[in-house]
XYZ file of C-alpha atoms in Angstrom:
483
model
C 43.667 1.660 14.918
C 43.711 4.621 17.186
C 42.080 5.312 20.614
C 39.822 7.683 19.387
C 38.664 5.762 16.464
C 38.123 2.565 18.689
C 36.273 4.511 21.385
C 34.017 6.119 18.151
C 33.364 2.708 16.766
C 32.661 1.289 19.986
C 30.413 4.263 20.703
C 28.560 3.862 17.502
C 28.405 0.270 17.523
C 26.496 0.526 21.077
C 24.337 2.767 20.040
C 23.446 1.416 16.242
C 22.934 -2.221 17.676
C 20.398 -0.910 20.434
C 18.336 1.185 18.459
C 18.391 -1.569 15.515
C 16.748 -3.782 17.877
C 14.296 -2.032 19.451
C 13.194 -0.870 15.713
C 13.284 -4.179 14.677
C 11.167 -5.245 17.227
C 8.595 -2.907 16.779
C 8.272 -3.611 12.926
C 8.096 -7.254 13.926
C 4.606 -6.515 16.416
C 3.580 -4.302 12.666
C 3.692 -7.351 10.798
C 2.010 -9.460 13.389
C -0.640 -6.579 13.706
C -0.884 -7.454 9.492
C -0.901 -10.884 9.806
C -3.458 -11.104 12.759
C -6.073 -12.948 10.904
C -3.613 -15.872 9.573
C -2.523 -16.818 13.211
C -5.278 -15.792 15.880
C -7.886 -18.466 16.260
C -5.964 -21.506 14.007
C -4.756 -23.198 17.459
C -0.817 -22.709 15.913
C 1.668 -24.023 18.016
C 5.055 -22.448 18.480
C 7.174 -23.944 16.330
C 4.564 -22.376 13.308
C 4.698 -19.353 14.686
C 8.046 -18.742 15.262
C 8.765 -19.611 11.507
C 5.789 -17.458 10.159
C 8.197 -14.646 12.674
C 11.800 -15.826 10.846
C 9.987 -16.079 7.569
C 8.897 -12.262 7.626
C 12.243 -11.010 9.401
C 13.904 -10.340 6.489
C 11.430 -8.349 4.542
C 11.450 -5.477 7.407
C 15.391 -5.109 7.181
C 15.316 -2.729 3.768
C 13.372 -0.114 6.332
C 14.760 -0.846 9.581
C 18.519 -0.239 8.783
C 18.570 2.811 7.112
C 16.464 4.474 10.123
C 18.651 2.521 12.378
C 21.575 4.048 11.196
C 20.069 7.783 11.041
C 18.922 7.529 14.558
C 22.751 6.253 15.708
C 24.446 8.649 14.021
C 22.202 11.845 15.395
C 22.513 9.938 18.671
C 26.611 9.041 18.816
C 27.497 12.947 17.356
C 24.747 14.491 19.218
C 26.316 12.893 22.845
C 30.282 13.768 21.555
C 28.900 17.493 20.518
C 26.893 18.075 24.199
C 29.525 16.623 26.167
C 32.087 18.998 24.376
C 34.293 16.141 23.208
C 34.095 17.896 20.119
C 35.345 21.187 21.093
C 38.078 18.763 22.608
C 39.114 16.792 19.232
C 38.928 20.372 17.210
C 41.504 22.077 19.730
C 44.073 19.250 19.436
C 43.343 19.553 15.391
C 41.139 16.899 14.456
C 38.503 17.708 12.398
C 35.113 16.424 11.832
C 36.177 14.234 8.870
C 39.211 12.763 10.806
C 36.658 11.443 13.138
C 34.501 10.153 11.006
C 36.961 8.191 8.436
C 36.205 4.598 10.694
C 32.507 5.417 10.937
C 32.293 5.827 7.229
C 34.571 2.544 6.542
C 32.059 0.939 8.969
C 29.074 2.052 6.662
C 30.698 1.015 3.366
C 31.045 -2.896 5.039
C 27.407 -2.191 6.320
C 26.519 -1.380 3.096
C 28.104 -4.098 1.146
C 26.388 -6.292 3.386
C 23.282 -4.730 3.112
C 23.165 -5.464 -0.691
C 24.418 -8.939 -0.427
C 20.983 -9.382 2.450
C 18.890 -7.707 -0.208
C 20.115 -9.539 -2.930
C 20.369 -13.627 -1.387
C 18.556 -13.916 2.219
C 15.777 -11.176 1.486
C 14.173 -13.125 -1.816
C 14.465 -16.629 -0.517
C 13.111 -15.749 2.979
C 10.314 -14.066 0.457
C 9.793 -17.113 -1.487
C 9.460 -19.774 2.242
C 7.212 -17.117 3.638
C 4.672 -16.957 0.602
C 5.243 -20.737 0.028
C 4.700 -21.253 4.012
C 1.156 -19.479 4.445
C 0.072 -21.217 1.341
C 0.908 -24.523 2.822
C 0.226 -24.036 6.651
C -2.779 -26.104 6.161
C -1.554 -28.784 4.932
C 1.232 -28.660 7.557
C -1.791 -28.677 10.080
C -5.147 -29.352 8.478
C -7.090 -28.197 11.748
C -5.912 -24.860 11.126
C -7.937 -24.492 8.115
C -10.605 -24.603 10.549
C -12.119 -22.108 12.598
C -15.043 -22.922 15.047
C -17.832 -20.836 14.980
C -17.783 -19.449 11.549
C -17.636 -20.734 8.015
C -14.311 -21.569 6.349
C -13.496 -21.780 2.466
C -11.252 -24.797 2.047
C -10.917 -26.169 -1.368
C -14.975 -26.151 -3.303
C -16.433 -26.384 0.384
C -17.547 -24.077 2.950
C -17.070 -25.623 6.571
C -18.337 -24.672 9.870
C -17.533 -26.336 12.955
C -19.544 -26.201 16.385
C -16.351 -27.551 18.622
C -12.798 -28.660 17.951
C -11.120 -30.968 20.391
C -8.543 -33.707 20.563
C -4.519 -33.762 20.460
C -4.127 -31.767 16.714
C -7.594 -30.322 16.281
C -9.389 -32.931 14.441
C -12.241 -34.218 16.115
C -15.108 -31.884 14.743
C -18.736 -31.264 16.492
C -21.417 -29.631 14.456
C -20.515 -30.085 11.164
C -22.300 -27.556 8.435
C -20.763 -28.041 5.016
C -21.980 -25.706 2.453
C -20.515 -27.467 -1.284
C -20.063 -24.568 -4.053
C -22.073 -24.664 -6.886
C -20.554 -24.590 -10.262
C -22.386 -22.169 -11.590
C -23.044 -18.401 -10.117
C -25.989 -18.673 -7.851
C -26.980 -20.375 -4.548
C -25.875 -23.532 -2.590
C -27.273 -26.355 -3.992
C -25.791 -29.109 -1.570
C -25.952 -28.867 2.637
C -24.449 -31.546 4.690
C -24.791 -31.571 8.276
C -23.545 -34.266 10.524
C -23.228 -34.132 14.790
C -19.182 -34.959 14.916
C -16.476 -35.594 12.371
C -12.952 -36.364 12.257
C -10.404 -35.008 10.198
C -7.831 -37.480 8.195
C -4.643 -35.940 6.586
C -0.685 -36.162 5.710
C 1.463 -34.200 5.185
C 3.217 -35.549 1.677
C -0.329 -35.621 0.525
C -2.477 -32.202 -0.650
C -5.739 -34.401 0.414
C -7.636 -34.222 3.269
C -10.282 -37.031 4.268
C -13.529 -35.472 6.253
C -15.551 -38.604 7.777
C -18.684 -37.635 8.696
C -20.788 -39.270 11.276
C -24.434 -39.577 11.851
C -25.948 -36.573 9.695
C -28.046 -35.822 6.905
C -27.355 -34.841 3.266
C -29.556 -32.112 1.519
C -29.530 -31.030 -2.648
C -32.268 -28.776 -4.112
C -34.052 -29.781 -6.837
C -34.507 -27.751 -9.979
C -38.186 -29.173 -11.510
C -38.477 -28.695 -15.137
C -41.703 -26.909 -15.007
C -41.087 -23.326 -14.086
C -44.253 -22.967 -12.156
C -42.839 -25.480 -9.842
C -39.782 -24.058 -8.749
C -41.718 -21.595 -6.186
C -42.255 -24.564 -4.197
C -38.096 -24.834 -3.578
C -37.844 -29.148 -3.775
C -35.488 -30.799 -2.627
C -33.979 -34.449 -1.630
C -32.847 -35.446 2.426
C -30.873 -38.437 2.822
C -29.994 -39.763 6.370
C -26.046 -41.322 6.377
C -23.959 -43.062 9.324
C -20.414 -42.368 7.997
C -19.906 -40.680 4.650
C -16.390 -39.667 3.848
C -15.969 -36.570 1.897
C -12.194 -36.142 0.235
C -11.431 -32.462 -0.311
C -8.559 -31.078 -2.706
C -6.288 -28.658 -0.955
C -3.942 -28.378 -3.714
C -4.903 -24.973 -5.046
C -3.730 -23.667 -1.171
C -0.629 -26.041 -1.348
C 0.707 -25.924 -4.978
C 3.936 -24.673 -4.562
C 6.499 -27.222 -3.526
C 10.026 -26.075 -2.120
C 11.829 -27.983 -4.875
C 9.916 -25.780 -7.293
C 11.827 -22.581 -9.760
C 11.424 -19.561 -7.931
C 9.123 -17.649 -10.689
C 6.143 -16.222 -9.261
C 7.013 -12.508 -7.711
C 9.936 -10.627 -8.303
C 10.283 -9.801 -4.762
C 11.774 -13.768 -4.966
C 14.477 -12.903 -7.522
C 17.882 -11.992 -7.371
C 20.149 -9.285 -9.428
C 20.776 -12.087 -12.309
C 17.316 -13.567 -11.865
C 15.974 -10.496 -12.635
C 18.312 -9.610 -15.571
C 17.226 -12.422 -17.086
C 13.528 -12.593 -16.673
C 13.535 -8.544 -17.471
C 14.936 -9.684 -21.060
C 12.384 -12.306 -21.332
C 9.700 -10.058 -20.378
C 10.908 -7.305 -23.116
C 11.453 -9.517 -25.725
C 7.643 -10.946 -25.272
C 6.660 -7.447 -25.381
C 8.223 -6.361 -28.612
C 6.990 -9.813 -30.038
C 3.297 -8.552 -28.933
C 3.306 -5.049 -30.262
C 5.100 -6.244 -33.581
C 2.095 -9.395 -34.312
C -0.932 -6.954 -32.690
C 0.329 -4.366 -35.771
C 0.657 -6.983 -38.426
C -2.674 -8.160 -37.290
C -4.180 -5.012 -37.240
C -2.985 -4.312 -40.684
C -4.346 -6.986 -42.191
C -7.698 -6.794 -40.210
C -8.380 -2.465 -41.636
C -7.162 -3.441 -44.966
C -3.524 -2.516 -45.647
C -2.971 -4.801 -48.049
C -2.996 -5.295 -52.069
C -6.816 -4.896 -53.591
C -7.595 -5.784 -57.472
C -8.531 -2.721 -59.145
C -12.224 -1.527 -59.752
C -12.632 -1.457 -63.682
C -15.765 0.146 -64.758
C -16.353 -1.165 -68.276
C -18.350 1.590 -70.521
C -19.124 1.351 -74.367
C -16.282 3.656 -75.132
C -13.320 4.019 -72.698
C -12.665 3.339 -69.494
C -13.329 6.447 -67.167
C -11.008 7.467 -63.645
C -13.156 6.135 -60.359
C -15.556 9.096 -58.545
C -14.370 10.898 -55.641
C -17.895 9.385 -53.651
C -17.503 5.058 -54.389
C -20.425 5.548 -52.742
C -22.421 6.656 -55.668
C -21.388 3.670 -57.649
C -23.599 1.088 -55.737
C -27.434 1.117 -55.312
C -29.117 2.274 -51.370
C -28.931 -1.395 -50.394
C -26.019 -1.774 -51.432
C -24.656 1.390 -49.400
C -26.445 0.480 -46.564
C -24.506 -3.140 -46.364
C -21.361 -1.510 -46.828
C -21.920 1.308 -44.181
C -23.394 -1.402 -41.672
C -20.366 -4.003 -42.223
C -17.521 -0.551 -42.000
C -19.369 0.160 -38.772
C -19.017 -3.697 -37.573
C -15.181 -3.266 -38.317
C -14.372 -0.555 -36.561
C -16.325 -1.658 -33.414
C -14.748 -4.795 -33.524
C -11.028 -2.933 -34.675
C -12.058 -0.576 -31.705
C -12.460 -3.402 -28.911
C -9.226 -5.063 -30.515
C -7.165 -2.219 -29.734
C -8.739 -1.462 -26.296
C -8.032 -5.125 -25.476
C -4.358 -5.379 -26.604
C -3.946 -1.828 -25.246
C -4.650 -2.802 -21.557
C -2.702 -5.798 -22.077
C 0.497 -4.170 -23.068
C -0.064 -1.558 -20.087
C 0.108 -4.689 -17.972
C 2.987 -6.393 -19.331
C 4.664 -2.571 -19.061
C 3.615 -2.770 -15.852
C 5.130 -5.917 -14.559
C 8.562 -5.066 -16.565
C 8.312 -1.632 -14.316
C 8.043 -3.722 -11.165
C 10.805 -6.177 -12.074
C 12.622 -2.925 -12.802
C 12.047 -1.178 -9.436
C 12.663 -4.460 -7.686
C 16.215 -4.697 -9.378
C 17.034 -0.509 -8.296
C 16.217 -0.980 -4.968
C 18.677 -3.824 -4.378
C 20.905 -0.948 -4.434
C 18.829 1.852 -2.930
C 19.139 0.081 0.259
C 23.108 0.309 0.087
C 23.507 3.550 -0.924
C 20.738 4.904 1.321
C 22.711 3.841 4.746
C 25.734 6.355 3.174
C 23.005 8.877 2.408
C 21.230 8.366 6.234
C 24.869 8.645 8.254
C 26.109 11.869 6.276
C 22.798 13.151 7.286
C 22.860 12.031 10.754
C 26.371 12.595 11.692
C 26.767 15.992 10.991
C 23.270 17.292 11.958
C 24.231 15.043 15.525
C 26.841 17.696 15.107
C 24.995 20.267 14.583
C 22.330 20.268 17.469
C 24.308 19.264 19.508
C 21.933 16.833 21.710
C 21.926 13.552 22.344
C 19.544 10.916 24.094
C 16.281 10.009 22.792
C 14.863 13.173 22.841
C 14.849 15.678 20.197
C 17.228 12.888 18.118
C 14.211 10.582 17.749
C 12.412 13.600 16.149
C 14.263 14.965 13.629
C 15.352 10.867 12.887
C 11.422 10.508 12.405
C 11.079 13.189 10.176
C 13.652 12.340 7.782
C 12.998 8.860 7.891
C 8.880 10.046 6.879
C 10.420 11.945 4.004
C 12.273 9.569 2.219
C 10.323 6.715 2.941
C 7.171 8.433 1.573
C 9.027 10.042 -1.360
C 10.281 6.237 -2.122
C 6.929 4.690 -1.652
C 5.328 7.640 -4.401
C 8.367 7.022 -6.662
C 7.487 3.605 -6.921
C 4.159 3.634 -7.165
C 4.603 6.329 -9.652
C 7.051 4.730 -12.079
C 4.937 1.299 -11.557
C 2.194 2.929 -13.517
C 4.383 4.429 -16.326
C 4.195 8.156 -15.083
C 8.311 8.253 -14.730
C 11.103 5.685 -15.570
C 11.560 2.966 -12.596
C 14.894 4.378 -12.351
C 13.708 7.949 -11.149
C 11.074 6.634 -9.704
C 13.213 4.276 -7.481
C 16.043 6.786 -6.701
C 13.885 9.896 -6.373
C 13.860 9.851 -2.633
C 18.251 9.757 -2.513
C 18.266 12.217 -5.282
C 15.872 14.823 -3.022
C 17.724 14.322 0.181
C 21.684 14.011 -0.865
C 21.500 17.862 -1.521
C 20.593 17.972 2.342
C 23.509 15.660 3.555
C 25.927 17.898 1.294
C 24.407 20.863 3.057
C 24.567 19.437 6.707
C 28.254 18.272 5.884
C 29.476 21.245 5.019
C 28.012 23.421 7.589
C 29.261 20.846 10.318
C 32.584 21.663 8.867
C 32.791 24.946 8.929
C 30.509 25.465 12.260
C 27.565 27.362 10.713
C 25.139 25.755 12.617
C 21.905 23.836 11.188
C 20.323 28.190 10.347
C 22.540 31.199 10.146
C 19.592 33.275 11.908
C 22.343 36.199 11.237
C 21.344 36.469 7.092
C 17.950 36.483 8.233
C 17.853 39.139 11.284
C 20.369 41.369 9.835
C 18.561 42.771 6.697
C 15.109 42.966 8.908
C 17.388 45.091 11.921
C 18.728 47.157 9.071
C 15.324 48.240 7.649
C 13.753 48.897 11.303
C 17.479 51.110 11.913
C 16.730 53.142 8.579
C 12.574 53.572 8.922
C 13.689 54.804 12.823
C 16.561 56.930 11.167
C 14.141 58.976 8.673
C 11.057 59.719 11.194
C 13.014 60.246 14.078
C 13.785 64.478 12.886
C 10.028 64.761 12.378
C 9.370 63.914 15.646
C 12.019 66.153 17.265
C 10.885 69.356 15.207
């Protein structure tokens, strides 16, 4: 390797790991900003929170490393072009290409590796960090608890006075509030002065002993009139020990097929669930029309033989007219019936198949952006290199801006594209490389005209033709005036 493309990678290297860090670190305060509520207030130590932090990593790295390398590569050309290193490398013949051939061998490895991150590390640091918040109270039970206000864990409502002791577990003021089954009010209050919580961790139960309270259930009489007067039953306890089912927040186990999202699946995961998922569709829409078939009719009838003293006559254009007004009315009431209930069939199957499209659209757009995120580090360094080039300023001045802006625009147009081809209005395949497709034109453009040192605007075509009209307008007044 050459001196010049040592001292380029070691410039860009500098520059590409410092601005990846400081991005990654303010992503990493956005997703504690998101997941505020899950950690303030649970008494989480730091071991917790520092895997909730390693847990969510990952997931910021598909938007963090293509910026990262835009803002670099504005940056590392921007400095070489102000500090006329440039102008230096063009007089002893090297060109803008020459310079960048290690930078873009760099990018390729950066990119390979990007796909292999989005493809292994990015789906199973997916799966512990769903898997993780569902079962951070059974890692800690106390944090399922928050004093001062009421808590849904498992079919009971609990609110706590006071916490104290080593984990969290000794409980003043107990208020439990047990769901009904049925839509409606509480029909069961418990309140006790101090409690103590019971767990362990290879269990999904957690023991609540109550001491010292009282237990209170409504009453429902049988006599409507009697129900104004609200009845109910008190009954004073000195321990009572209440068990309470946290499985439903706890479910998944680690040893478990990853199945659930298909942010959690890999390129062959989702290959093979995608031909699962289309084969259960085609199955759907091929019984719903046999059904429906079958249901309006659209099958073999004996034929109607209308026996007269001579011969037999053809049937009436109005059947109608064959049958007597009750008759007609039966048969107009029970057509009616079938198409409402044909009607609601159809609705029914209709918004099912939309969702089933829908989550084959997803799986889709999960697969394309496995390689989005490669091919959009390319796409963000033959943007930033040559328009680095271009303005020919470095720092973190006007760098950071036009980084920002271009980062805004594809991001956005890739969020829309999505969202977009989620819902069926394009194919998850435009929809997913819509924002490369918009802004590759622009990298072509900045590429050449770094080449060929046009500058980001030739102002000239656009002040020449307006000098040329003023010249000719001044040309064809200015005898009138001298006469």
């Amino acid at each position: 390797m050459k001196i010049l493309d040592k001292y380029l990678l070691k410039t860009f290297l500098i520059t590409f790991t410092t601005v990846f860090v400081i991005l990654f670190f303010i992503f990493i305060l956005q997703t504690v900003w998101l997941f505020i509520s899950e950690l303030a207030g649970k008494d989480l130590d730091l071991i917790l929170v520092v895997k909730f932090l390693l847990f969510s990593m990952p997931r910021i790295i598909p938007l963090v490393l293509p910026l990262s390398v835009l803002l670099a590569s504005i940056m590392t050309f921007g400095n070489l072009a102000e500090n006329y290193e440039f102008a230096a490398m063009k007089s002893s013949g090297i060109s803008l290409q020459r310079a960048m051939r290690v930078l873009i061998i760099f990018i390729f490895v950066l990119s390979i590796v990007a796909f292999w991150f989005a493809n292994n590390v990015i789906p199973y640091a997916e799966y512990k960090f769903v898997n993780f918040r569902k079962n951070i109270a059974q890692a800690k039970p106390a944090m399922a608890i928050a004093e001062g206000q009421f808590n849904d864990v498992g079919t009971y409502n609990i609110k706590v006075n006071k916490k104290s002791g080593e984990n969290g577990n000794i409980l003043t003021g107990v208020t439990i509030h047990e769901k009904a089954n049925n839509v409606g009010e509480n029909k069961t209050v418990i309140k006790a002065k101090n409690g103590k919580l019971i767990s362990n961790e290879k269990s999904s139960i957690l023991k609540l002993v109550l001491n010292d309270g009282y237990y209170y259930q409504d009453v429902t009489p049988k006599k409507y009139e009697d129900r104004a007067k609200l009845p109910f039953v008190k009954a004073a306890f000195k321990k009572q020990i209440i068990n309470i089912d946290l499985s439903e927040l706890n479910k998944v186990d680690d040893n478990q097929e990853i199945s659930s999202t298909n942010g959690m699946l890999n390129v062959n995961e989702l290959r093979y669930t995608l031909d699962s998922l289309n084969k259960n569709l085609d199955n759907e829409i091929l019984s719903f029309s046999e059904n429906i078939n079958q249901r309006v009719g659209f099958k073999k009838q004996p034929p109607i033989v209308i026996k007269t003293e001579k011969k037999k006559k053809s049937l009436p254009n109005d059947l109608l007219s064959l049958y007597d007004y009750k008759q007609k009315l039966d048969i107009l009431k029970m057509a009616a019936s079938n198409v409402t209930s044909n009607t609601y069939s159809i609705d029914a199957t209709q918004k099912e198949l939309k969702d089933k499209q829908r989550d084959i659209n997803k799986h889709l757009s999960a697969l394309y952006e496995k390689f989005v995120i490669a091919f959009a580090c390319f796409l963000m360094f033959f943007i930033g290199a040559p328009l680095g080039a271009i303005i020919r300023k470095g720092g973190l001045g006007l760098p950071i801006v036009f980084a920002v802006l271009i980062f805004i625009t594809f991001h956005f147009i890739n969020t829309f594209g999505k969202r977009l081809s989620q819902e069926g209005g394009m194919s998850p395949f435009m929809g997913s490389w819509m924002s490369s497709f918009i802004l590759l034109p622009l990298a072509v453009l900045l590429t050449y005209r770094a080449t060929n040192d046009n500058g980001l605007i030739n102002f000239d075509a656009i002040t020449t033709p307006i000098s040329q009209l003023f010249q000719k307008i001044s040309e064809r007044f200015t005898p009138a005036q001298k006469q």
